[in-house]
PDB file of C-alpha atoms in Angstrom:
ATOM      1  CA  GLY A 443     -13.907 -10.022  16.053  1.00 74.00           C
ATOM      2  CA  ALA A 444     -15.569  -8.490  13.046  1.00 88.00           C
ATOM      3  CA  VAL A 445     -19.197  -9.458  12.842  1.00 92.00           C
ATOM      4  CA  VAL A 446     -21.611  -8.340  10.166  1.00 95.00           C
ATOM      5  CA  SER A 447     -25.323  -8.942  10.373  1.00 96.00           C
ATOM      6  CA  GLN A 448     -28.072  -8.703   7.806  1.00 97.00           C
ATOM      7  CA  HIS A 449     -31.762  -8.298   8.307  1.00 97.00           C
ATOM      8  CA  PRO A 450     -33.966  -9.896   7.282  1.00 97.00           C
ATOM      9  CA  SER A 451     -32.404 -13.254   6.507  1.00 95.00           C
ATOM     10  CA  TRP A 452     -35.201 -14.006   4.085  1.00 96.00           C
ATOM     11  CA  VAL A 453     -38.115 -12.071   2.677  1.00 97.00           C
ATOM     12  CA  ILE A 454     -40.987 -12.819   0.342  1.00 97.00           C
ATOM     13  CA  CYS A 455     -42.785  -9.941  -1.300  1.00 96.00           C
ATOM     14  CA  LYS A 456     -45.284  -9.249  -4.031  1.00 96.00           C
ATOM     15  CA  SER A 457     -44.275  -7.905  -7.392  1.00 97.00           C
ATOM     16  CA  GLY A 458     -44.250  -4.116  -7.426  1.00 97.00           C
ATOM     17  CA  THR A 459     -43.459  -3.629  -3.768  1.00 97.00           C
ATOM     18  CA  SER A 460     -40.199  -2.361  -2.298  1.00 97.00           C
ATOM     19  CA  VAL A 461     -37.970  -4.254   0.085  1.00 97.00           C
ATOM     20  CA  LYS A 462     -35.289  -2.890   2.381  1.00 97.00           C
ATOM     21  CA  ILE A 463     -32.332  -4.974   3.526  1.00 98.00           C
ATOM     22  CA  GLU A 464     -30.112  -3.829   6.372  1.00 97.00           C
ATOM     23  CA  CYS A 465     -26.425  -4.538   6.794  1.00 97.00           C
ATOM     24  CA  ARG A 466     -24.786  -3.780  10.121  1.00 96.00           C
ATOM     25  CA  SER A 467     -21.235  -4.048  11.367  1.00 95.00           C
ATOM     26  CA  LEU A 468     -21.754  -5.037  14.976  1.00 95.00           C
ATOM     27  CA  ASP A 469     -18.364  -4.540  16.577  1.00 93.00           C
ATOM     28  CA  PHE A 470     -16.487  -2.203  14.283  1.00 93.00           C
ATOM     29  CA  GLN A 471     -17.008   0.889  12.214  1.00 92.00           C
ATOM     30  CA  ALA A 472     -16.989   0.517   8.473  1.00 90.00           C
ATOM     31  CA  THR A 473     -16.436   3.462   6.190  1.00 85.00           C
ATOM     32  CA  THR A 474     -16.988   1.220   3.214  1.00 91.00           C
ATOM     33  CA  MET A 475     -19.555  -1.507   2.724  1.00 94.00           C
ATOM     34  CA  PHE A 476     -20.297  -3.595  -0.325  1.00 95.00           C
ATOM     35  CA  TRP A 477     -23.432  -5.170  -1.751  1.00 96.00           C
ATOM     36  CA  TYR A 478     -23.326  -8.366  -3.769  1.00 96.00           C
ATOM     37  CA  ARG A 479     -25.877 -10.426  -5.589  1.00 96.00           C
ATOM     38  CA  GLN A 480     -25.555 -14.172  -5.964  1.00 91.00           C
ATOM     39  CA  PHE A 481     -27.639 -16.361  -8.237  1.00 86.00           C
ATOM     40  CA  PRO A 482     -28.019 -20.057  -7.450  1.00 82.00           C
ATOM     41  CA  LYS A 483     -24.790 -21.962  -7.878  1.00 80.00           C
ATOM     42  CA  GLN A 484     -23.008 -18.882  -9.149  1.00 85.00           C
ATOM     43  CA  SER A 485     -20.398 -16.506  -7.891  1.00 88.00           C
ATOM     44  CA  LEU A 486     -20.896 -13.204  -6.144  1.00 90.00           C
ATOM     45  CA  MET A 487     -21.431 -10.202  -8.354  1.00 92.00           C
ATOM     46  CA  LEU A 488     -20.553  -6.851  -6.889  1.00 93.00           C
ATOM     47  CA  MET A 489     -23.486  -4.479  -7.229  1.00 95.00           C
ATOM     48  CA  ALA A 490     -22.197  -1.388  -5.513  1.00 95.00           C
ATOM     49  CA  THR A 491     -19.723   0.086  -3.100  1.00 92.00           C
ATOM     50  CA  SER A 492     -21.327   1.997  -0.268  1.00 90.00           C
ATOM     51  CA  ASN A 493     -19.420   4.816   1.383  1.00 87.00           C
ATOM     52  CA  GLU A 494     -20.575   6.436   4.596  1.00 85.00           C
ATOM     53  CA  GLY A 495     -21.874   9.919   4.022  1.00 84.00           C
ATOM     54  CA  SER A 496     -21.629   9.854   0.251  1.00 85.00           C
ATOM     55  CA  LYS A 497     -23.343   8.365  -2.750  1.00 88.00           C
ATOM     56  CA  ALA A 498     -22.799   4.732  -3.556  1.00 92.00           C
ATOM     57  CA  THR A 499     -20.711   3.685  -6.524  1.00 92.00           C
ATOM     58  CA  TYR A 500     -22.595   1.267  -8.707  1.00 95.00           C
ATOM     59  CA  GLU A 501     -21.070  -1.350 -10.969  1.00 93.00           C
ATOM     60  CA  GLN A 502     -21.757  -1.226 -14.641  1.00 93.00           C
ATOM     61  CA  GLY A 503     -25.167  -2.587 -15.504  1.00 94.00           C
ATOM     62  CA  VAL A 504     -26.669  -2.134 -12.044  1.00 95.00           C
ATOM     63  CA  GLU A 505     -29.691   0.162 -12.013  1.00 94.00           C
ATOM     64  CA  LYS A 506     -29.112   2.739  -9.318  1.00 93.00           C
ATOM     65  CA  ASP A 507     -32.745   3.786  -9.290  1.00 95.00           C
ATOM     66  CA  LYS A 508     -33.844   0.244  -8.707  1.00 96.00           C
ATOM     67  CA  PHE A 509     -31.280  -0.688  -6.077  1.00 97.00           C
ATOM     68  CA  LEU A 510     -31.110   2.231  -3.687  1.00 96.00           C
ATOM     69  CA  ILE A 511     -28.209   2.191  -1.274  1.00 95.00           C
ATOM     70  CA  ASN A 512     -27.892   4.353   1.801  1.00 92.00           C
ATOM     71  CA  HIS A 513     -24.914   4.351   4.153  1.00 90.00           C
ATOM     72  CA  ALA A 514     -26.080   6.741   6.817  1.00 84.00           C
ATOM     73  CA  SER A 515     -23.748   5.705   9.604  1.00 90.00           C
ATOM     74  CA  LEU A 516     -20.468   3.892  10.095  1.00 91.00           C
ATOM     75  CA  THR A 517     -22.287   0.743  11.133  1.00 94.00           C
ATOM     76  CA  LEU A 518     -25.308   0.624   8.859  1.00 95.00           C
ATOM     77  CA  SER A 519     -25.892   0.366   5.147  1.00 95.00           C
ATOM     78  CA  THR A 520     -29.240  -0.377   3.560  1.00 96.00           C
ATOM     79  CA  LEU A 521     -30.213  -1.751   0.174  1.00 97.00           C
ATOM     80  CA  THR A 522     -33.722  -1.045  -1.035  1.00 97.00           C
ATOM     81  CA  VAL A 523     -35.020  -2.982  -3.998  1.00 97.00           C
ATOM     82  CA  THR A 524     -37.686  -0.741  -5.452  1.00 97.00           C
ATOM     83  CA  SER A 525     -40.669  -2.013  -7.428  1.00 96.00           C
ATOM     84  CA  ALA A 526     -39.378  -5.540  -7.122  1.00 97.00           C
ATOM     85  CA  HIS A 527     -40.072  -8.076  -9.848  1.00 96.00           C
ATOM     86  CA  PRO A 528     -39.553 -11.833  -9.950  1.00 96.00           C
ATOM     87  CA  GLU A 529     -36.247 -11.398 -11.770  1.00 95.00           C
ATOM     88  CA  ASP A 530     -34.938  -9.558  -8.710  1.00 96.00           C
ATOM     89  CA  SER A 531     -35.268 -12.736  -6.691  1.00 96.00           C
ATOM     90  CA  SER A 532     -31.805 -13.610  -5.526  1.00 95.00           C
ATOM     91  CA  PHE A 533     -29.457 -13.965  -2.588  1.00 95.00           C
ATOM     92  CA  TYR A 534     -28.080 -10.579  -1.519  1.00 96.00           C
ATOM     93  CA  ILE A 535     -24.931 -10.443   0.570  1.00 95.00           C
ATOM     94  CA  CYS A 536     -23.301  -7.434   2.132  1.00 96.00           C
ATOM     95  CA  SER A 537     -19.808  -6.987   3.469  1.00 95.00           C
ATOM     96  CA  ALA A 538     -18.085  -4.389   5.582  1.00 94.00           C
ATOM     97  CA  SER A 539     -14.527  -3.314   5.104  1.00 90.00           C
ATOM     98  CA  LYS A 540     -12.026  -3.313   7.956  1.00 86.00           C
ATOM     99  CA  TYR A 541      -8.483  -2.451   7.001  1.00 81.00           C
ATOM    100  CA  ASN A 542      -7.919  -4.400   3.769  1.00 78.00           C
ATOM    101  CA  GLU A 543     -10.328  -7.171   4.480  1.00 84.00           C
ATOM    102  CA  GLN A 544     -14.052  -7.627   3.912  1.00 90.00           C
ATOM    103  CA  PHE A 545     -16.274  -9.287   6.463  1.00 92.00           C
ATOM    104  CA  PHE A 546     -19.445 -10.767   5.089  1.00 93.00           C
ATOM    105  CA  GLY A 547     -22.965 -10.873   6.376  1.00 94.00           C
ATOM    106  CA  PRO A 548     -24.988 -14.104   6.299  1.00 93.00           C
ATOM    107  CA  GLY A 549     -27.032 -12.988   3.304  1.00 94.00           C
ATOM    108  CA  THR A 550     -30.669 -12.228   2.589  1.00 96.00           C
ATOM    109  CA  ARG A 551     -32.798 -14.458   0.399  1.00 95.00           C
ATOM    110  CA  LEU A 552     -35.305 -12.352  -1.551  1.00 97.00           C
ATOM    111  CA  THR A 553     -38.206 -14.023  -3.318  1.00 97.00           C
ATOM    112  CA  VAL A 554     -40.530 -11.859  -5.383  1.00 97.00           C
ATOM    113  CA  LEU A 555     -43.854 -13.431  -6.281  1.00 96.00           C
TER     114      LEU A 555
ATOM    115  CA  ALA B 459      -9.144  -5.152 -15.174  1.00 79.00           C
ATOM    116  CA  GLN B 460      -8.569  -7.806 -12.602  1.00 84.00           C
ATOM    117  CA  SER B 461      -9.993 -11.290 -12.963  1.00 91.00           C
ATOM    118  CA  VAL B 462      -9.940 -14.641 -11.238  1.00 94.00           C
ATOM    119  CA  THR B 463     -10.222 -18.074 -12.795  1.00 95.00           C
ATOM    120  CA  GLN B 464     -11.138 -21.199 -10.940  1.00 96.00           C
ATOM    121  CA  PRO B 465     -10.833 -23.926 -13.569  1.00 96.00           C
ATOM    122  CA  ASP B 466     -12.599 -26.632 -11.601  1.00 95.00           C
ATOM    123  CA  ILE B 467     -16.344 -26.202 -11.169  1.00 94.00           C
ATOM    124  CA  HIS B 468     -16.746 -29.410  -9.190  1.00 96.00           C
ATOM    125  CA  ILE B 469     -14.279 -31.564  -7.307  1.00 97.00           C
ATOM    126  CA  THR B 470     -14.982 -34.783  -5.445  1.00 97.00           C
ATOM    127  CA  VAL B 471     -12.510 -36.253  -3.005  1.00 97.00           C
ATOM    128  CA  SER B 472     -12.624 -39.036  -0.466  1.00 97.00           C
ATOM    129  CA  GLU B 473     -12.513 -38.174   3.180  1.00 97.00           C
ATOM    130  CA  GLY B 474      -8.926 -38.230   4.355  1.00 97.00           C
ATOM    131  CA  ALA B 475      -7.524 -37.555   0.909  1.00 98.00           C
ATOM    132  CA  SER B 476      -5.551 -34.468   0.072  1.00 97.00           C
ATOM    133  CA  LEU B 477      -7.103 -31.519  -1.709  1.00 97.00           C
ATOM    134  CA  GLU B 478      -5.920 -28.824  -4.053  1.00 98.00           C
ATOM    135  CA  LEU B 479      -8.221 -26.171  -5.488  1.00 98.00           C
ATOM    136  CA  ARG B 480      -6.800 -24.100  -8.291  1.00 98.00           C
ATOM    137  CA  CYS B 481      -6.958 -20.350  -8.658  1.00 98.00           C
ATOM    138  CA  ASN B 482      -5.360 -18.133 -11.267  1.00 97.00           C
ATOM    139  CA  TYR B 483      -5.587 -14.381 -11.214  1.00 94.00           C
ATOM    140  CA  SER B 484      -4.937 -11.464 -13.482  1.00 91.00           C
ATOM    141  CA  TYR B 485      -3.902  -8.220 -11.846  1.00 85.00           C
ATOM    142  CA  GLY B 486      -1.557  -5.415 -12.792  1.00 75.00           C
ATOM    143  CA  ALA B 487       0.195  -5.015  -9.463  1.00 77.00           C
ATOM    144  CA  THR B 488       0.953  -7.107  -6.430  1.00 76.00           C
ATOM    145  CA  PRO B 489      -2.396  -8.635  -5.620  1.00 85.00           C
ATOM    146  CA  TYR B 490      -4.238  -9.083  -2.405  1.00 90.00           C
ATOM    147  CA  LEU B 491      -5.541 -12.653  -2.578  1.00 93.00           C
ATOM    148  CA  PHE B 492      -8.219 -14.397  -0.589  1.00 95.00           C
ATOM    149  CA  TRP B 493      -9.922 -17.747  -0.259  1.00 97.00           C
ATOM    150  CA  TYR B 494     -13.452 -17.903   1.107  1.00 96.00           C
ATOM    151  CA  VAL B 495     -15.740 -20.797   1.887  1.00 96.00           C
ATOM    152  CA  GLN B 496     -19.518 -20.722   1.646  1.00 93.00           C
ATOM    153  CA  SER B 497     -21.942 -23.279   2.992  1.00 89.00           C
ATOM    154  CA  PRO B 498     -25.389 -23.482   1.357  1.00 84.00           C
ATOM    155  CA  GLY B 499     -27.524 -20.446   2.092  1.00 81.00           C
ATOM    156  CA  GLN B 500     -24.806 -18.811   4.131  1.00 83.00           C
ATOM    157  CA  GLY B 501     -22.451 -15.899   3.822  1.00 85.00           C
ATOM    158  CA  LEU B 502     -18.747 -16.189   3.176  1.00 91.00           C
ATOM    159  CA  GLN B 503     -16.100 -17.148   5.684  1.00 92.00           C
ATOM    160  CA  LEU B 504     -12.488 -16.154   5.149  1.00 93.00           C
ATOM    161  CA  LEU B 505     -10.126 -19.119   5.068  1.00 96.00           C
ATOM    162  CA  LEU B 506      -6.891 -17.242   4.456  1.00 95.00           C
ATOM    163  CA  LYS B 507      -5.379 -14.232   2.762  1.00 93.00           C
ATOM    164  CA  TYR B 508      -2.157 -13.099   1.176  1.00 93.00           C
ATOM    165  CA  PHE B 509      -1.038  -9.502   1.263  1.00 89.00           C
ATOM    166  CA  SER B 510       2.757  -9.748   1.218  1.00 87.00           C
ATOM    167  CA  GLY B 511       5.662 -11.637   2.746  1.00 89.00           C
ATOM    168  CA  ASP B 512       5.832 -15.388   3.022  1.00 91.00           C
ATOM    169  CA  THR B 513       4.217 -16.874  -0.055  1.00 93.00           C
ATOM    170  CA  LEU B 514       2.896 -19.888   1.844  1.00 97.00           C
ATOM    171  CA  VAL B 515       0.034 -18.786   4.031  1.00 97.00           C
ATOM    172  CA  GLN B 516      -1.751 -20.764   6.668  1.00 97.00           C
ATOM    173  CA  GLY B 517      -5.432 -20.406   7.290  1.00 97.00           C
ATOM    174  CA  ILE B 518      -8.187 -21.779   9.411  1.00 95.00           C
ATOM    175  CA  LYS B 519      -9.451 -25.354   9.402  1.00 95.00           C
ATOM    176  CA  GLY B 520      -6.076 -26.715   8.300  1.00 97.00           C
ATOM    177  CA  PHE B 521      -6.041 -24.974   4.924  1.00 98.00           C
ATOM    178  CA  GLU B 522      -3.014 -23.381   3.320  1.00 98.00           C
ATOM    179  CA  ALA B 523      -2.336 -21.624   0.046  1.00 98.00           C
ATOM    180  CA  GLU B 524       0.756 -20.747  -1.894  1.00 97.00           C
ATOM    181  CA  PHE B 525       1.208 -17.555  -3.878  1.00 95.00           C
ATOM    182  CA  LYS B 526       3.218 -18.114  -7.039  1.00 95.00           C
ATOM    183  CA  ARG B 527       3.794 -14.872  -8.861  1.00 92.00           C
ATOM    184  CA  SER B 528       5.416 -16.533 -11.886  1.00 92.00           C
ATOM    185  CA  GLN B 529       2.310 -18.641 -12.433  1.00 94.00           C
ATOM    186  CA  SER B 530      -0.226 -16.033 -11.296  1.00 94.00           C
ATOM    187  CA  SER B 531      -1.663 -18.689  -9.036  1.00 96.00           C
ATOM    188  CA  PHE B 532      -2.915 -18.959  -5.491  1.00 97.00           C
ATOM    189  CA  ASN B 533      -3.929 -22.590  -5.039  1.00 98.00           C
ATOM    190  CA  LEU B 534      -5.639 -23.792  -1.891  1.00 98.00           C
ATOM    191  CA  ARG B 535      -4.538 -27.029  -0.261  1.00 98.00           C
ATOM    192  CA  LYS B 536      -5.453 -29.260   2.603  1.00 98.00           C
ATOM    193  CA  PRO B 537      -3.563 -32.463   3.430  1.00 97.00           C
ATOM    194  CA  SER B 538      -6.539 -34.420   4.727  1.00 97.00           C
ATOM    195  CA  VAL B 539     -10.111 -33.488   3.903  1.00 97.00           C
ATOM    196  CA  HIS B 540     -12.950 -33.897   6.395  1.00 96.00           C
ATOM    197  CA  TRP B 541     -16.578 -34.482   5.447  1.00 96.00           C
ATOM    198  CA  SER B 542     -17.421 -31.087   6.941  1.00 95.00           C
ATOM    199  CA  ASP B 543     -15.242 -29.408   4.316  1.00 96.00           C
ATOM    200  CA  ALA B 544     -17.891 -29.998   1.668  1.00 96.00           C
ATOM    201  CA  ALA B 545     -18.885 -26.515   0.528  1.00 96.00           C
ATOM    202  CA  GLU B 546     -18.333 -23.913  -2.177  1.00 95.00           C
ATOM    203  CA  TYR B 547     -14.914 -22.311  -2.305  1.00 97.00           C
ATOM    204  CA  PHE B 548     -14.222 -18.928  -3.816  1.00 96.00           C
ATOM    205  CA  CYS B 549     -10.907 -17.364  -4.689  1.00 97.00           C
ATOM    206  CA  ALA B 550     -10.819 -13.572  -4.860  1.00 95.00           C
ATOM    207  CA  VAL B 551      -8.393 -10.831  -5.759  1.00 93.00           C
ATOM    208  CA  GLY B 552      -8.601  -7.450  -4.128  1.00 89.00           C
ATOM    209  CA  SER B 553      -7.725  -4.002  -5.354  1.00 81.00           C
ATOM    210  CA  ILE B 554      -7.221  -1.080  -3.040  1.00 75.00           C
ATOM    211  CA  LEU B 555      -9.863   1.611  -3.154  1.00 71.00           C
ATOM    212  CA  THR B 556      -8.854   5.242  -3.023  1.00 64.00           C
ATOM    213  CA  GLY B 557     -11.080   5.829  -0.025  1.00 60.00           C
ATOM    214  CA  GLY B 558      -9.794   2.757   1.735  1.00 60.00           C
ATOM    215  CA  GLY B 559     -10.846  -0.852   1.734  1.00 69.00           C
ATOM    216  CA  ASN B 560     -10.478  -3.514  -0.858  1.00 78.00           C
ATOM    217  CA  LYS B 561     -12.687  -4.168  -3.873  1.00 85.00           C
ATOM    218  CA  LEU B 562     -12.959  -7.894  -4.471  1.00 90.00           C
ATOM    219  CA  THR B 563     -13.324  -9.775  -7.708  1.00 91.00           C
ATOM    220  CA  PHE B 564     -14.415 -13.347  -7.220  1.00 94.00           C
ATOM    221  CA  GLY B 565     -13.818 -16.459  -9.216  1.00 94.00           C
ATOM    222  CA  THR B 566     -16.735 -18.608 -10.254  1.00 93.00           C
ATOM    223  CA  GLY B 567     -16.222 -20.974  -7.356  1.00 95.00           C
ATOM    224  CA  THR B 568     -15.426 -24.651  -6.910  1.00 96.00           C
ATOM    225  CA  GLN B 569     -17.998 -26.977  -5.397  1.00 96.00           C
ATOM    226  CA  LEU B 570     -16.282 -29.532  -3.195  1.00 97.00           C
ATOM    227  CA  LYS B 571     -17.952 -32.840  -2.455  1.00 97.00           C
ATOM    228  CA  VAL B 572     -16.475 -35.241   0.054  1.00 97.00           C
ATOM    229  CA  GLU B 573     -17.141 -38.948  -0.234  1.00 96.00           C
ATOM    230  CA  LEU B 574     -17.245 -40.878   3.008  1.00 91.00           C
TER     231      LEU B 574
END
């Protein structure tokens, strides 16, 4: 199989605080992981491509200083939303690449009050 | 740049009826094509994929899709829909990354409702 987990599954935080979301590939090693953002009833928007041992590649319009991505090992990538504001509230989904296929985590619902 | 169009935002079908969800793509080379399904508040599950070879691909849950290069389409079909198929369906096209892996571009999705 190819299982990807995310933690936490949901988080509520106060405006101005930082939140870290973990993405793990449980039964395979992933050189490349991806982070997506999904607004209600909308499609997935790729935020960044995370490569193990190197800096993430951010999509145009995504603030790299606000959405910090670290891919420290072949099974773990983290997304930190720094100084979160209500407009950052969203559903964040990660995926891990195996061969030419992406396997998706269950998502993290972030609510910023 | 690659893009995916799913013309139908919502589709309602009766249980037992056949289903076809449309997907058109724009890509400069031979595309890698995917269909995913998403239940509310959940991640994405792969239904099927096309990389090369037979243009009619079979997937899980009784779904199939046909790659038609001349029409730049990759429509998803199911002969008989079940109530549990109600969900959001996303078509995606993938481009190979230099370092490996596939970068996906998603369509806007089609919300499927199934009437009992």
